[in-house]
XYZ file of C-alpha atoms in Angstrom:
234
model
C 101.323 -26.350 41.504
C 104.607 -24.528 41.544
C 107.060 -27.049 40.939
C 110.207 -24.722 42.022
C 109.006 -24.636 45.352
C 108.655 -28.697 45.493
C 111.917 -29.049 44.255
C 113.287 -26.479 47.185
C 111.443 -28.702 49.497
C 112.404 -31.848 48.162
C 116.207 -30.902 48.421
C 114.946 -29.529 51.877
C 113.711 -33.255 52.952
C 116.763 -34.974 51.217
C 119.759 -32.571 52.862
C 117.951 -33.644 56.104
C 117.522 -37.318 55.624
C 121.088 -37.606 54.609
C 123.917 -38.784 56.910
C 126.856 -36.796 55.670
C 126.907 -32.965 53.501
C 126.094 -33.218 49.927
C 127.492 -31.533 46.986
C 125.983 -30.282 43.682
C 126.706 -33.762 42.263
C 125.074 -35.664 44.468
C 121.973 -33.616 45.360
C 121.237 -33.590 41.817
C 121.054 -37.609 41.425
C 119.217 -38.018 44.148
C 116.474 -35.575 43.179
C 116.997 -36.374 39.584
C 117.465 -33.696 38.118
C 120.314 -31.180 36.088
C 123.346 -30.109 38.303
C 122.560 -26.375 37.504
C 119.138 -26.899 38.803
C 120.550 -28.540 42.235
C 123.228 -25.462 42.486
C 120.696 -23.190 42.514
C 118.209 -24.658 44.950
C 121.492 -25.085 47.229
C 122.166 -21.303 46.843
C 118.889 -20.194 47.484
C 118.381 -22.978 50.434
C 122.083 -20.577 51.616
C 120.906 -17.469 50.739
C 117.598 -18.028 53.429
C 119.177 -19.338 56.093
C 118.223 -23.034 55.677
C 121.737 -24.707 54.195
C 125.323 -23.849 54.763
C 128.506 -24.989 52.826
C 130.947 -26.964 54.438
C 134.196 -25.062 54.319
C 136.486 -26.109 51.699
C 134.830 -29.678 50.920
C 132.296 -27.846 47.925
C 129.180 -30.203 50.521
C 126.282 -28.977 51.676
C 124.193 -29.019 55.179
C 120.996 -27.679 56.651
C 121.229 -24.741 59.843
C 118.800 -25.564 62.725
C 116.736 -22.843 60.772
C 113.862 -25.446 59.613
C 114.351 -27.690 63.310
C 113.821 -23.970 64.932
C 110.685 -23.705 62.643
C 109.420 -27.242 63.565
C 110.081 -26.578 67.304
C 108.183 -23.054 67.108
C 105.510 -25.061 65.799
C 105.816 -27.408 68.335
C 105.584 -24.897 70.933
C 102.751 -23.217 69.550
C 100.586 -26.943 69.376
C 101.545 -27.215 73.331
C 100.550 -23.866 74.177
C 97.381 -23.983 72.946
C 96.667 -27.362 74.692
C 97.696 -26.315 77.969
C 96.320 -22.685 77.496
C 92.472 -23.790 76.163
C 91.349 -24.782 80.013
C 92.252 -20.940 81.406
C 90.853 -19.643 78.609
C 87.252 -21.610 78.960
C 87.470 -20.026 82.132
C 88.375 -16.840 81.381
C 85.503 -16.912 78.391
C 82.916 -18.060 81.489
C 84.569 -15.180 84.206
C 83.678 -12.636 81.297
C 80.787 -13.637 79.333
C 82.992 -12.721 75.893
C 84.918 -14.862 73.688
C 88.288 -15.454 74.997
C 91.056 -16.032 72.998
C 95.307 -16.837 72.552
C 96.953 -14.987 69.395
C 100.181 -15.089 67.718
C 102.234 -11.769 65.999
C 102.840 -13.035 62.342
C 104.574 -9.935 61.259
C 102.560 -7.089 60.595
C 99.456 -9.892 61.644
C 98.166 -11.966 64.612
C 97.063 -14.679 63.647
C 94.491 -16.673 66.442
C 94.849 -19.963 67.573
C 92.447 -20.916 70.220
C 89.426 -19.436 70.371
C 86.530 -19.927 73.023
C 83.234 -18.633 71.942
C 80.975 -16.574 74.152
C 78.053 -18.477 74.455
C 75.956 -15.020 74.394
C 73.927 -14.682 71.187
C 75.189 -11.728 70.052
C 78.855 -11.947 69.890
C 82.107 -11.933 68.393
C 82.591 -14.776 65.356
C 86.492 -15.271 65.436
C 87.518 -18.602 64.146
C 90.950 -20.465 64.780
C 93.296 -19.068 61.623
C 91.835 -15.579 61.303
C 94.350 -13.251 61.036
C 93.681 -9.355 61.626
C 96.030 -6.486 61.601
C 98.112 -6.554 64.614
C 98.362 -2.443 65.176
C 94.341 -2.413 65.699
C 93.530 -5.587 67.816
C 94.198 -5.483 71.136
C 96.058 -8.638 70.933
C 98.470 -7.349 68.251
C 98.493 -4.130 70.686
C 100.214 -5.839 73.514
C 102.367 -7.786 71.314
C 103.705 -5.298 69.406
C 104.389 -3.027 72.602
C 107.150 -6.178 73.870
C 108.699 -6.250 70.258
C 110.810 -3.311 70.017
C 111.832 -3.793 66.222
C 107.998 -3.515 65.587
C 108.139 0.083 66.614
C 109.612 1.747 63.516
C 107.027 -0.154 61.376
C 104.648 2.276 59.474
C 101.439 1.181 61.286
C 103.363 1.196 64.555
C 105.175 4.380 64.562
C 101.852 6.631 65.479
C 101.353 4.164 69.019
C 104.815 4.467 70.014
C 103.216 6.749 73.532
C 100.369 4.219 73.664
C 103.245 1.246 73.631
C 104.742 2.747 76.656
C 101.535 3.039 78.454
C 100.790 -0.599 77.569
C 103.775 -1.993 78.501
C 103.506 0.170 81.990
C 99.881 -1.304 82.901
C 100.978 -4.483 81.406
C 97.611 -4.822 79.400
C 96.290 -3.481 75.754
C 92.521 -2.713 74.970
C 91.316 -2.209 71.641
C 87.783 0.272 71.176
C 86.620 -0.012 68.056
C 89.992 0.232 66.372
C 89.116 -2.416 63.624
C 85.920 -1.938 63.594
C 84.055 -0.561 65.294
C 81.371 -3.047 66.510
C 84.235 -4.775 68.388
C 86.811 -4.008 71.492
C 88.726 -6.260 72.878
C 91.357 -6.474 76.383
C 94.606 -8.269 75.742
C 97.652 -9.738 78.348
C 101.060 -11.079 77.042
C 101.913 -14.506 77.766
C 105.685 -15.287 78.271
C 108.210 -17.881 78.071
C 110.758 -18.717 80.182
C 113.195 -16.370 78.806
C 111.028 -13.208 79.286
C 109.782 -12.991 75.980
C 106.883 -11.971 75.007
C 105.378 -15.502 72.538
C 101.512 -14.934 72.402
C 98.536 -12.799 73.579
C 95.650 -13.954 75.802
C 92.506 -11.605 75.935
C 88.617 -11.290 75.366
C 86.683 -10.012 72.287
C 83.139 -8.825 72.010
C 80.661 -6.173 70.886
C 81.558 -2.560 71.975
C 78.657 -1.271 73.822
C 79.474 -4.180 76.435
C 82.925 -3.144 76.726
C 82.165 -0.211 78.521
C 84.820 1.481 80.981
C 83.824 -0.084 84.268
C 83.511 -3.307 82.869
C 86.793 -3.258 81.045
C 88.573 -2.001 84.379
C 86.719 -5.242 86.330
C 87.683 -7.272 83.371
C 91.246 -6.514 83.226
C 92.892 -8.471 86.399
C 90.632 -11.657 85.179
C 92.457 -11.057 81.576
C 95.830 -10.078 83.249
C 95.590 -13.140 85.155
C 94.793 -15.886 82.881
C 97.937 -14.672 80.292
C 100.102 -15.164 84.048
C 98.477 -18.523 84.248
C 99.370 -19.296 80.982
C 102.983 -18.245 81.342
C 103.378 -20.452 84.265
C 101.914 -23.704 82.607
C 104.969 -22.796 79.845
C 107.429 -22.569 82.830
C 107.285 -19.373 83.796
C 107.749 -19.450 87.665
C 105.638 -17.155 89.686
């Protein structure tokens, strides 16, 4: 157990429990511990965005860094509630597993998944993480991020980025490997940007060109569907 990082969120859950700023002093009685331990964890709390000195009173406070992360998890626990009945239907419009991924850096990460019920198929679970510049999910959500594009992995799709974000759709062949393709839509908030990926996965040989261009509008539309149930107007 790494007790440095308890004692950063300790003074994490203390800072935010408190009424009024703390200083050095008092962070360090209430954690118990040394006030050269508490002036660190305060400077590194500073140092990544999560606390911020009160001008000329030597007191502490948290930013809205950690209630931004709470709220993006938030978000993230609605969206896949109100996204999982398009994407059962999208998974039964297509046959293939349908799913709703997240960029985590230089990752997606998926968060709903709704199996194909074929018996040969793709086996994503909810959690699996995959390189984002060879999924087709990553594809499309890499294309909206613009400081993505000078990333190593991303530099060589900077033409296919433009054609993605012109069709408004990604599809992956075989990029990860090469038993699998996928077709990929972004889902937006109500600010325009780009928060998730909606799409199908399955074996290659059924993602053949005619299928994938009668696929697309069904994959199009459920990441449109989705954007509305976040707020999205039409």
């Amino acid at each position: 157990m790494d007790k440095t990082l308890l004692k950063g969120l300790r003074a994490l859950e203390v800072l935010a429990t408190s009424e009024q700023a703390l200083g050095v002093t008092e962070l360090a009685q209430r954690m118990g511990i040394v006030k050269s331990n508490a002036h660190r964890i305060l400077q590194t709390l500073v140092a990544a965005g999560f606390a911020t000195p009160v001008q000329d009173t030597g007191r502490y406070q948290l930013t809205l860094k950690l209630w931004s992360l709470g709220s993006a998890v938030a978000v993230s626990t609605d969206m896949r509630q109100l996204a999982a009945p398009i994407l059962g239907r999208l998974r039964d419009a297509t046959g293939e597993t349908a799913f709703l991924a997240l960029l985590d850096g230089s990752q997606v990460t998926y968060v709903e998944i709704h199996p194909s019920a074929r018996a040969i198929r793709v086996h994503t679970a909810v959690g699996d993480r995959m390189p984002a510049h060879c999924t087709s999910a990553g594809k499309i959500l890499l294309a909206h991020d613009a400081s993505a594009h000078d990333e190593p992995d991303a530099i060589a799709l900077r033409s296919e980025f433009k054609k993605i974000l012109s069709q408004g759709y990604a599809v992956n062949r075989g990029d990860y490997r090469k038993e699998v393709s996928g077709i990929a839509a972004p889902v937006f908030d109500t600010q325009g940007k780009v928060i998730a990926a909606a799409g199908i996965s399955g074996p290659t040989e059924r993602f053949r060109t005619a299928v994938v261009k009668e696929w697309v509008p069904a994959v199009v539309r459920a990441g449109a569907d989705i954007s509305r149930m976040m707020g999205v107007k039409s």
